[in-house]
Coordinates of C-alpha atoms in Angstrom, one line a residue:
M692 CA -67.9 16.7 -25.3
D693 CA -64.2 16.9 -26.0
I694 CA -62.7 13.4 -25.9
P695 CA -58.9 13.8 -26.5
R696 CA -57.3 10.8 -24.7
F697 CA -58.6 7.3 -25.3
G698 CA -62.1 8.6 -24.8
I699 CA -61.6 10.1 -21.3
P700 CA -63.7 13.3 -20.9
D701 CA -61.7 16.3 -19.7
Q702 CA -63.7 16.7 -16.5
L703 CA -62.9 13.1 -15.5
A704 CA -59.3 12.8 -16.6
D705 CA -58.2 16.0 -14.7
R706 CA -59.1 14.2 -11.5
M707 CA -57.8 10.7 -12.4
S708 CA -54.6 9.0 -11.4
M709 CA -52.9 6.7 -13.9
A710 CA -54.5 3.7 -12.2
E711 CA -58.0 5.3 -12.4
Q712 CA -57.5 6.2 -16.1
H713 CA -56.4 2.6 -16.8
E714 CA -59.6 1.2 -15.2
Y715 CA -61.8 3.7 -17.1
L716 CA -60.2 2.9 -20.5
R717 CA -60.3 -0.8 -20.0
A718 CA -64.0 -0.8 -19.0
R719 CA -65.0 1.6 -21.8
L720 CA -63.1 0.2 -24.7
T721 CA -63.5 -3.4 -23.8
R722 CA -67.2 -3.0 -23.8
R723 CA -66.9 -1.7 -27.3
K724 CA -64.9 -4.9 -28.2
V725 CA -61.8 -3.0 -29.2
L726 CA -59.6 -5.7 -27.7
G727 CA -59.9 -9.4 -27.5
T728 CA -58.9 -11.5 -24.6
A729 CA -55.1 -11.5 -24.0
A730 CA -53.1 -14.6 -23.3
A731 CA -50.2 -15.0 -20.9
T732 CA -46.7 -14.0 -22.1
A733 CA -44.8 -16.9 -23.4
A734 CA -42.0 -18.4 -21.3
V735 CA -38.4 -18.2 -22.4
A736 CA -36.8 -21.5 -23.3
G737 CA -33.0 -21.9 -23.1
A738 CA -30.9 -23.8 -25.6
G739 CA -27.1 -24.1 -25.4
L740 CA -26.7 -20.9 -23.4
A741 CA -28.7 -19.8 -20.3
T742 CA -31.5 -17.4 -21.1
A743 CA -33.6 -15.1 -18.9
G744 CA -36.3 -12.7 -20.0
A745 CA -37.6 -9.9 -17.9
A746 CA -40.3 -10.8 -15.4
S747 CA -43.7 -11.3 -17.0
P748 CA -46.2 -8.5 -16.2
A749 CA -48.9 -9.3 -13.7
Y750 CA -51.5 -7.8 -16.1
A751 CA -52.7 -9.4 -19.3
A752 CA -52.0 -6.6 -21.9
P753 CA -49.0 -8.2 -23.7
T754 CA -50.0 -11.2 -25.7
A755 CA -47.6 -13.8 -27.0
L756 CA -48.3 -14.8 -30.6
T757 CA -45.9 -17.4 -32.0
S758 CA -47.4 -18.3 -35.4
N759 CA -47.6 -16.3 -38.6
S760 CA -49.8 -18.8 -40.4
R761 CA -52.9 -16.9 -39.5
H762 CA -51.6 -13.9 -41.5
G763 CA -50.7 -15.9 -44.5
V764 CA -47.4 -14.2 -44.8
D765 CA -44.1 -16.0 -45.2
G766 CA -41.6 -15.5 -42.3
S767 CA -38.9 -14.6 -44.8
L768 CA -40.7 -11.4 -45.4
A769 CA -40.7 -10.3 -41.8
A770 CA -37.3 -8.7 -41.4
P771 CA -36.5 -7.8 -37.7
F772 CA -35.8 -4.1 -36.9
G773 CA -35.4 -1.8 -34.0
R774 CA -32.7 -3.8 -32.2
H775 CA -31.8 -2.5 -28.8
L776 CA -29.6 -3.8 -26.0
A777 CA -29.7 -3.6 -22.2
Y778 CA -27.5 -4.9 -19.5
G779 CA -28.8 -7.5 -17.1
A780 CA -28.2 -6.9 -13.3
D781 CA -24.6 -8.1 -13.9
P782 CA -23.1 -6.4 -17.0
K783 CA -20.1 -8.7 -16.9
T784 CA -22.2 -11.8 -17.6
Q785 CA -25.7 -10.7 -18.7
M786 CA -27.1 -9.0 -21.8
R787 CA -30.7 -8.5 -23.0
V788 CA -31.3 -8.3 -26.7
S789 CA -34.6 -6.9 -27.9
W790 CA -36.1 -6.2 -31.3
Q791 CA -39.3 -5.8 -33.2
V792 CA -41.0 -7.7 -36.1
P793 CA -43.8 -6.3 -38.3
F794 CA -46.2 -9.1 -37.6
A795 CA -46.5 -12.3 -35.5
V796 CA -43.7 -14.8 -36.4
K797 CA -43.1 -18.4 -35.5
K798 CA -40.3 -19.5 -33.1
P799 CA -38.2 -16.3 -32.8
Y800 CA -34.6 -16.8 -31.7
I801 CA -31.2 -15.2 -31.5
R802 CA -27.9 -16.7 -32.7
I803 CA -24.7 -15.7 -30.9
G804 CA -21.0 -16.4 -31.2
T805 CA -17.6 -14.9 -30.8
T806 CA -17.0 -14.5 -34.5
P807 CA -19.5 -13.6 -37.3
W808 CA -19.0 -17.0 -39.0
S809 CA -19.6 -19.1 -35.9
L810 CA -23.1 -18.2 -34.7
S811 CA -23.5 -21.7 -33.5
R812 CA -25.6 -21.1 -30.3
K813 CA -29.3 -20.7 -31.1
I814 CA -31.4 -19.4 -28.2
D815 CA -35.2 -19.2 -28.1
A816 CA -36.7 -15.7 -27.6
E817 CA -40.0 -14.3 -26.1
V818 CA -42.6 -12.3 -28.0
R819 CA -44.6 -9.6 -26.2
H820 CA -47.5 -8.4 -28.2
L821 CA -49.2 -5.0 -27.7
T822 CA -52.6 -4.1 -29.2
T823 CA -53.5 -0.4 -29.1
P824 CA -57.1 0.6 -30.2
A825 CA -57.9 3.5 -32.5
L826 CA -57.8 6.7 -30.4
N827 CA -58.9 10.3 -30.4
G828 CA -62.1 9.6 -32.3
G829 CA -60.3 7.4 -34.8
K830 CA -57.8 10.1 -35.8
I831 CA -55.0 7.9 -34.5
A832 CA -55.0 4.5 -36.1
A833 CA -55.0 1.2 -34.1
A834 CA -51.6 -0.5 -33.8
E835 CA -50.4 -4.1 -33.5
Q836 CA -46.8 -4.3 -32.3
F837 CA -44.7 -7.4 -31.7
Y838 CA -41.6 -7.1 -29.5
V839 CA -39.1 -9.9 -29.1
H840 CA -36.6 -10.4 -26.3
A841 CA -33.8 -12.8 -25.6
G842 CA -32.0 -12.9 -22.2
L843 CA -28.3 -14.0 -22.3
D844 CA -26.7 -15.1 -19.1
R845 CA -23.3 -16.8 -18.2
L846 CA -21.5 -14.7 -20.8
R847 CA -17.7 -14.1 -20.5
P848 CA -16.6 -10.8 -19.0
G849 CA -14.9 -8.4 -21.4
Q850 CA -15.9 -10.5 -24.4
T851 CA -17.2 -9.2 -27.7
Y852 CA -20.0 -11.3 -29.1
Y853 CA -21.7 -11.3 -32.6
Y854 CA -25.4 -11.9 -32.8
G855 CA -28.2 -12.2 -35.2
V856 CA -31.9 -12.3 -34.6
G857 CA -34.5 -14.3 -36.5
H858 CA -37.4 -16.7 -36.6
D859 CA -38.8 -19.5 -38.8
G860 CA -38.2 -18.4 -42.4
F861 CA -35.6 -15.7 -41.5
D862 CA -32.2 -17.1 -40.4
P863 CA -29.6 -14.4 -39.5
A864 CA -26.8 -17.0 -40.3
D865 CA -28.0 -17.1 -44.0
R866 CA -25.4 -15.3 -46.0
R867 CA -28.1 -13.1 -47.5
N868 CA -28.8 -11.7 -44.0
L869 CA -25.2 -11.3 -42.7
G870 CA -25.5 -7.5 -43.1
M871 CA -27.9 -7.5 -40.2
L872 CA -25.5 -9.0 -37.6
G873 CA -24.8 -6.9 -34.5
T874 CA -22.2 -6.9 -31.8
F875 CA -21.9 -6.2 -28.1
T876 CA -19.2 -6.3 -25.5
T877 CA -19.8 -7.3 -21.8
A878 CA -18.3 -5.3 -19.0
P879 CA -14.7 -6.3 -18.0
A880 CA -14.0 -8.6 -15.1
H881 CA -11.7 -5.9 -13.6
A882 CA -12.0 -2.1 -13.7
E883 CA -10.7 -0.6 -16.9
N884 CA -11.0 2.9 -18.4
F885 CA -14.2 3.5 -20.3
T886 CA -16.7 6.1 -21.5
F887 CA -20.4 6.3 -21.0
T888 CA -22.9 8.8 -22.4
A889 CA -26.3 10.2 -21.2
F890 CA -29.2 12.4 -22.1
G891 CA -33.0 12.6 -21.7
D892 CA -36.0 13.8 -23.8
Q893 CA -35.1 12.3 -27.2
G894 CA -38.1 11.6 -29.3
V895 CA -37.9 11.3 -33.1
S896 CA -36.3 14.1 -35.0
Y897 CA -33.2 14.9 -37.1
H898 CA -31.7 16.4 -34.0
A899 CA -32.2 13.1 -32.1
L900 CA -30.6 11.2 -34.9
G901 CA -27.7 13.7 -35.0
N902 CA -27.1 13.3 -31.3
D903 CA -27.1 9.5 -31.7
Q904 CA -24.4 9.6 -34.4
V905 CA -22.1 11.8 -32.3
I906 CA -22.7 9.5 -29.3
L907 CA -21.7 6.5 -31.4
G908 CA -18.4 8.3 -32.1
Q909 CA -17.6 8.4 -28.4
N910 CA -17.5 4.6 -28.4
P911 CA -19.4 4.4 -25.1
A912 CA -19.6 1.2 -23.0
F913 CA -23.3 2.1 -22.3
H914 CA -25.8 4.9 -22.7
L915 CA -28.2 6.3 -20.1
H916 CA -31.6 7.7 -21.2
A917 CA -33.1 9.7 -18.4
G918 CA -36.8 9.3 -19.6
D919 CA -39.2 10.8 -22.0
I920 CA -38.0 8.3 -24.5
C921 CA -40.0 8.6 -27.7
Y922 CA -43.0 10.9 -27.0
A923 CA -45.7 8.6 -28.3
D924 CA -47.7 10.7 -25.8
P925 CA -46.6 14.3 -26.7
S926 CA -48.5 15.9 -23.8
G927 CA -47.0 14.0 -20.9
S928 CA -49.4 15.3 -18.3
G929 CA -50.8 11.9 -17.4
Q930 CA -54.1 13.7 -17.7
S931 CA -56.6 15.0 -20.4
G932 CA -55.3 16.4 -23.6
D933 CA -52.8 13.5 -24.2
Q934 CA -53.1 12.0 -27.6
Y935 CA -51.1 8.7 -27.6
D936 CA -49.9 7.3 -30.9
A937 CA -48.2 3.9 -30.4
R938 CA -46.7 3.9 -33.9
T939 CA -44.2 6.6 -32.8
W940 CA -42.3 3.7 -31.0
D941 CA -41.7 2.0 -34.4
Q942 CA -40.1 5.2 -35.6
F943 CA -38.0 5.7 -32.5
L944 CA -36.6 2.1 -32.3
A945 CA -35.7 2.3 -36.0
Q946 CA -34.0 5.6 -35.5
T947 CA -32.1 4.4 -32.4
E948 CA -31.0 1.1 -33.8
S949 CA -27.7 2.3 -35.3
V950 CA -26.4 2.9 -31.8
A951 CA -28.6 0.7 -29.5
K952 CA -27.9 -2.5 -31.4
T953 CA -24.3 -2.2 -30.1
V954 CA -24.4 0.0 -27.1
P955 CA -26.6 -1.0 -24.1
W956 CA -29.4 1.6 -24.0
M957 CA -30.4 1.9 -20.3
V958 CA -33.6 3.8 -20.0
T959 CA -35.8 5.0 -17.1
T960 CA -39.3 6.5 -17.1
G961 CA -40.3 10.1 -17.6
N962 CA -43.7 11.7 -17.6
H963 CA -44.2 11.1 -21.3
D964 CA -43.6 7.4 -20.7
M965 CA -46.8 6.9 -18.7
E966 CA -49.3 5.2 -21.1
A967 CA -52.6 4.5 -19.3
W968 CA -54.0 2.0 -21.7
Y969 CA -51.5 -0.9 -20.9
S970 CA -51.4 -1.1 -17.1
P971 CA -52.6 0.7 -14.0
Q972 CA -49.2 2.4 -13.6
G973 CA -48.9 3.3 -17.3
Y974 CA -45.8 1.2 -17.7
G975 CA -47.2 -1.9 -19.5
G976 CA -45.8 -0.6 -22.8
Q977 CA -42.4 -0.1 -21.2
N978 CA -42.4 -3.8 -20.0
A979 CA -43.3 -4.9 -23.5
R980 CA -40.7 -2.9 -25.3
W981 CA -37.7 -3.1 -22.9
S982 CA -35.9 -5.8 -20.9
L983 CA -34.2 -3.9 -18.1
P984 CA -32.4 -5.2 -14.9
A985 CA -35.0 -6.8 -12.7
N986 CA -33.2 -6.0 -9.4
G987 CA -35.3 -3.0 -8.3
P988 CA -38.0 -3.0 -5.6
D989 CA -40.8 -3.8 -8.1
P990 CA -39.7 -4.6 -11.6
V991 CA -43.2 -5.1 -13.0
N992 CA -44.9 -1.9 -11.7
Q993 CA -41.7 0.2 -11.8
P994 CA -39.4 -1.2 -14.5
G995 CA -37.4 2.0 -14.7
V996 CA -36.0 1.4 -11.2
Y997 CA -32.8 -0.7 -11.1
S998 CA -29.0 -0.7 -10.6
F999 CA -25.9 -2.1 -12.2
V1000 CA -22.1 -1.8 -11.8
H1001 CA -19.8 -1.4 -14.8
G1002 CA -16.1 -1.5 -13.8
N1003 CA -15.7 1.0 -10.9
V1004 CA -18.9 2.9 -11.5
A1005 CA -22.3 2.0 -10.0
V1006 CA -25.4 3.3 -11.8
V1007 CA -28.8 3.7 -10.1
A1008 CA -32.0 4.4 -12.2
L1009 CA -35.1 5.9 -10.5
D1010 CA -38.7 6.6 -11.4
A1011 CA -39.3 10.3 -10.5
N1012 CA -43.0 10.1 -11.4
D1013 CA -43.3 8.5 -8.0
V1014 CA -42.3 11.7 -6.2
S1015 CA -43.3 14.4 -8.6
Y1016 CA -45.4 17.3 -7.2
E1017 CA -45.5 18.9 -10.7
I1018 CA -47.1 16.0 -12.6
P1019 CA -48.8 13.8 -9.9
A1020 CA -50.5 11.1 -12.0
N1021 CA -48.3 8.5 -10.5
F1022 CA -47.4 10.2 -7.3
G1023 CA -46.8 7.7 -4.5
I1024 CA -47.3 4.6 -6.6
S1025 CA -44.6 2.7 -4.7
G1026 CA -45.9 3.6 -1.3
G1027 CA -42.4 4.7 -0.3
K1028 CA -40.8 1.4 -1.3
Q1029 CA -38.6 3.0 -4.0
T1030 CA -37.1 5.5 -1.6
R1031 CA -36.4 2.8 1.0
W1032 CA -34.8 0.7 -1.6
L1033 CA -32.7 3.7 -2.8
D1034 CA -31.4 4.2 0.8
Q1035 CA -30.4 0.6 1.1
R1036 CA -29.0 0.3 -2.4
L1037 CA -26.8 3.4 -2.1
A1038 CA -25.5 2.1 1.3
A1039 CA -24.6 -1.2 -0.2
L1040 CA -22.9 0.3 -3.2
R1041 CA -20.9 2.8 -1.1
A1042 CA -19.7 -0.1 1.1
D1043 CA -18.5 -2.0 -2.0
H1044 CA -14.7 -1.4 -2.3
A1045 CA -14.7 -2.1 -6.0
V1046 CA -17.0 0.9 -6.6
D1047 CA -15.3 4.3 -6.8
F1048 CA -18.2 6.3 -8.1
I1049 CA -22.0 6.3 -7.9
V1050 CA -24.0 7.9 -10.7
V1051 CA -27.8 8.3 -10.3
F1052 CA -30.1 9.2 -13.2
F1053 CA -33.8 9.9 -13.4
H1054 CA -36.2 12.2 -15.2
H1055 CA -37.4 15.2 -13.2
C1056 CA -34.7 17.7 -12.3
A1057 CA -33.6 18.2 -8.7
F1058 CA -32.0 21.5 -9.6
S1059 CA -32.7 23.5 -12.8
T1060 CA -33.6 27.1 -13.6
T1061 CA -35.5 26.8 -16.9
S1062 CA -38.6 28.7 -17.5
S1063 CA -40.6 25.5 -18.3
H1064 CA -40.2 22.9 -15.5
A1065 CA -37.4 24.3 -13.3
S1066 CA -36.8 22.1 -10.2
E1067 CA -38.9 19.3 -8.7
G1068 CA -39.4 19.8 -5.0
G1069 CA -40.6 16.2 -4.5
V1070 CA -37.1 15.0 -5.6
R1071 CA -35.4 17.4 -3.3
E1072 CA -37.4 16.3 -0.3
A1073 CA -37.4 12.5 -0.9
W1074 CA -34.0 11.8 -2.5
V1075 CA -31.5 14.7 -2.3
P1076 CA -30.9 14.0 1.5
L1077 CA -30.1 10.3 0.6
F1078 CA -27.8 11.4 -2.2
E1079 CA -25.9 13.5 0.3
K1080 CA -26.0 10.9 3.0
H1081 CA -24.3 8.3 0.7
Q1082 CA -22.1 10.9 -1.1
V1083 CA -23.4 10.2 -4.6
D1084 CA -20.9 11.5 -7.1
L1085 CA -23.0 12.7 -10.1
V1086 CA -26.8 13.1 -10.7
I1087 CA -28.1 13.2 -14.3
N1088 CA -31.6 14.4 -15.2
G1089 CA -33.7 15.2 -18.2
H1090 CA -37.2 16.8 -18.3
N1091 CA -35.9 20.3 -19.1
H1092 CA -34.9 20.5 -22.8
V1093 CA -31.6 22.2 -22.3
Y1094 CA -28.1 21.6 -20.9
E1095 CA -27.6 23.0 -17.4
R1096 CA -24.9 22.1 -14.8
T1097 CA -24.8 23.2 -11.2
D1098 CA -21.9 23.9 -8.8
A1099 CA -21.4 21.3 -6.2
I1100 CA -24.5 21.5 -4.0
K1101 CA -24.8 20.6 -0.3
G1102 CA -27.9 21.3 1.7
N1103 CA -29.6 23.0 -1.2
R1104 CA -26.8 25.6 -1.3
V1105 CA -23.5 25.9 -3.1
G1106 CA -20.9 23.8 -1.4
R1107 CA -18.2 24.8 -3.8
K1108 CA -18.2 26.7 -7.1
V1109 CA -17.1 24.5 -9.9
A1110 CA -16.1 26.6 -12.9
I1111 CA -15.7 25.1 -16.3
G1112 CA -12.6 22.9 -16.3
E1113 CA -12.3 22.6 -12.6
R1114 CA -12.3 19.6 -10.3
T1115 CA -14.7 18.8 -7.5
D1116 CA -14.6 16.3 -4.6
P1117 CA -18.0 15.0 -3.6
T1118 CA -16.7 13.9 -0.2
R1119 CA -16.1 17.5 0.7
D1120 CA -17.8 19.8 -1.7
G1121 CA -21.3 18.3 -2.4
I1122 CA -22.9 16.9 -5.5
V1123 CA -23.0 18.2 -9.1
Y1124 CA -26.4 17.9 -10.8
V1125 CA -26.6 17.9 -14.6
T1126 CA -29.7 18.5 -16.7
A1127 CA -29.1 16.8 -20.1
G1128 CA -32.5 17.1 -21.6
A1129 CA -31.6 18.4 -25.1
A1130 CA -31.5 15.1 -26.9
G1131 CA -33.9 15.9 -29.7
R1132 CA -37.2 17.5 -28.7
S1133 CA -38.0 21.2 -29.1
L1134 CA -35.8 23.3 -26.8
Y1135 CA -36.7 25.3 -23.7
S1136 CA -35.4 28.6 -22.4
F1137 CA -33.7 30.1 -19.4
P1138 CA -34.7 33.3 -17.6
V1139 CA -31.1 34.5 -17.9
P1140 CA -28.5 34.3 -20.7
D1141 CA -26.7 31.2 -21.6
S1142 CA -23.2 30.6 -20.1
Y1143 CA -21.0 27.9 -21.5
E1144 CA -17.4 27.1 -22.6
G1145 CA -16.1 30.0 -24.6
H1146 CA -19.2 32.1 -23.9
V1147 CA -19.2 32.6 -20.1
A1148 CA -21.8 35.1 -18.8
D1149 CA -21.0 37.0 -15.6
R1150 CA -24.0 36.3 -13.5
E1151 CA -24.0 34.8 -10.0
S1152 CA -27.8 34.4 -9.3
V1153 CA -30.9 33.4 -11.1
D1154 CA -34.6 34.1 -10.1
T1155 CA -36.4 30.8 -10.6
Y1156 CA -38.8 28.4 -8.8
H1157 CA -39.4 24.8 -7.7
W1158 CA -42.5 22.7 -7.4
V1159 CA -44.1 22.1 -4.0
K1160 CA -47.0 20.0 -2.8
G1161 CA -50.3 20.7 -4.6
G1162 CA -48.5 21.5 -7.9
V1163 CA -47.6 25.0 -6.7
K1164 CA -44.6 27.0 -7.8
A1165 CA -42.4 28.4 -5.0
T1166 CA -40.1 31.2 -6.2
E1167 CA -36.5 31.2 -5.2
T1168 CA -33.2 33.0 -6.1
V1169 CA -30.3 30.5 -6.5
E1170 CA -26.6 30.8 -7.1
W1171 CA -25.8 27.2 -8.1
S1172 CA -26.6 27.5 -11.9
R1173 CA -23.0 27.4 -13.3
V1174 CA -23.4 26.4 -17.0
R1175 CA -26.4 26.9 -19.3
Y1176 CA -26.7 26.0 -23.0
T1177 CA -29.8 26.3 -25.1
N1178 CA -29.2 23.9 -27.9
Y1179 CA -29.1 20.1 -28.7
S1180 CA -26.4 18.3 -26.7
F1181 CA -25.6 15.2 -24.5
L1182 CA -23.2 14.2 -21.7
A1183 CA -20.0 12.1 -22.2
V1184 CA -18.2 10.8 -19.1
E1185 CA -14.7 9.4 -19.3
V1186 CA -14.0 7.1 -16.4
E1187 CA -10.4 6.5 -15.3
T1188 CA -9.3 3.8 -12.8
G1189 CA -6.0 3.2 -10.9
R1190 CA -4.6 4.8 -7.8
H1191 CA -6.4 8.1 -8.4
P1192 CA -9.7 7.3 -10.2
R1193 CA -11.6 10.2 -11.7
M1194 CA -14.5 11.0 -13.9
K1195 CA -13.9 13.5 -16.7
V1196 CA -17.4 14.9 -17.5
S1197 CA -18.0 16.7 -20.8
A1198 CA -21.0 18.2 -22.4
L1199 CA -21.0 18.0 -26.2
A1200 CA -23.2 19.8 -28.7
E1201 CA -24.9 18.1 -31.5
T1202 CA -22.1 19.3 -33.7
G1203 CA -19.5 17.6 -31.5
E1204 CA -18.3 20.9 -30.0
R1205 CA -17.5 20.8 -26.3
I1206 CA -19.7 23.2 -24.2
D1207 CA -18.7 22.2 -20.7
H1208 CA -16.2 20.0 -18.9
F1209 CA -15.2 19.3 -15.3
E1210 CA -13.7 16.5 -13.2
I1211 CA -14.9 14.5 -10.2
A1212 CA -12.3 12.9 -7.9
R1213 CA -13.0 11.6 -4.4
G1214 CA -10.7 12.4 -1.4
R1215 CA -8.0 14.3 -3.4

C-alpha cells in the first residue's frame, strides 16, 4: 500500500477534507506514540511597553518550552534566526516581531529603543513549539521547531525603532551581538507617499532570494505575500501524494530574513500552506510561525484573513482555500463567515474618508489564462461581486507562477482596456486584477505568447478556462488578458497622496527591468 502523506492511504486521502485528514493523522500517529502530550501556549508578559501576542490556538499542537536546561546546551550557543515582522491591526502603533531558535531557550525577550545604543526596554516574548513526526515511511526526518513572538503596542507613529532579540545567555545588547540588531518603522500618523511590494508562490530558491534583494531596493513600507509561502508541502493538493517536510520552513525564514527583519511581511494562506498534521484546518503551523493582525472573522481557524490601513491605503487579506472549486480540501470551512465579513469590512473601509484606495490580496486567481490553474470560479462567484459593489481598486493574486495583468474588468467583461502605461479609474472602468505568482518557484506557461513592456504581442483574445463546482474546467474565450510575462518578477506600487492621490503600479523582473506599468486614480 502506498503511504505518501503522514501515513494516509491514497484511497482514503482522496476523499478526506483537511479536518478529516487531521483527525486520521492524530489518531494513527498518537497511537504510535510519535508525539507526547502538548502543553498550553505560554502567555505574553509585558514589561515597560505594552505587548500582545496573537491569539493562542484552540488546539494543543504548539507547546511552550521555556527552559534549555533539559538539553544541556548553553543559551549563548542558541543564536536567533529567521526574524520576520508583521503589522498589528493598527500599523501606526503596533508591530509583531517573530523569530526562531534552534532549541528550547529560557526566558526569550526583545529589546527595543529609538537608537541602537539605547535598547533599554526589555519585553518578554512567547515561544510556540511545533513537533513534526518522521513522515513518508521515515524518508522525511522528524523536526522540532521553536518560534518566538513579541507583540509591541503603543508605539509612536512614523517612528523608526531598533530592536534585538534574545534569551537567557544571549543578550542582543551585548556588543558581541550588535551586528544582529534590526530596525522597523511604524506607519505615519498622516498620509505620506510610500511604496509597497507584492508577490506570491515564493518557496526557497536562488530566484526567490534574487527577488527578495530587488524588493529590498524598492524600500517598501510593507510587503504582501499572496500565499504558497515556503512549499514545505510541494504538492499542495490537500490530498494524497503530499510529502510535507517541516524543515523547509527553516530554510525559508533564513532566506527571507534579509528583508523581513525590516519590512513587515504580510502573508496569507495558499493551497501549499494547508498542513494537516497541526490542526483541523491545516493552519496550526501558520499560527505557530506568524503573528498576523487578529481582526479577521476567525483569527485562529483562518489566520490569513485580516485587514490593516497604512496611510491612505487599506489592505484586505483573504483565505481563498475557503471558496476554491479547484482544490476543495478546505472548501466552506468558514461557513460563509469570511464572505460576510468581507462585505462588511469593505463597506466600512470605503466609508472611511482617510482611505483613498482599497487593495485586496489572496491566493487563487480570479482572472488568469495560464495553462496550469487559470481562473478560480469560486472566487468569481463569492467575492468578485463584492469587489465591484465596494469599488475595490486593485486585486493581487498568486497561484499561477507567472505575471499576468488584466484590463479593468466589470461584470466579468472588459470595462476598459488598460494598455501599458495608461491610467484607469475604478469608479468608472472596473477593477484591474494582477497575478504576481512568479516569486521563486518553477514557472508556468500561457496558451498564447507573452506580451509585456517592449515586447507587445498583437492578440485580443485567449482561449482558456475557469474552475466550476465539482472541480470541473469550464472553457471560455476572454479578452481581458492585457500583459503576460513568463519569468520571475514581483509587483511594486508607489502610492501618492494629496489632492489627486494615485497608485503607480509597476511589475519588475528579477533583474530589476520593468515589464509593465499603469496608474490607478479614482474620479479623475
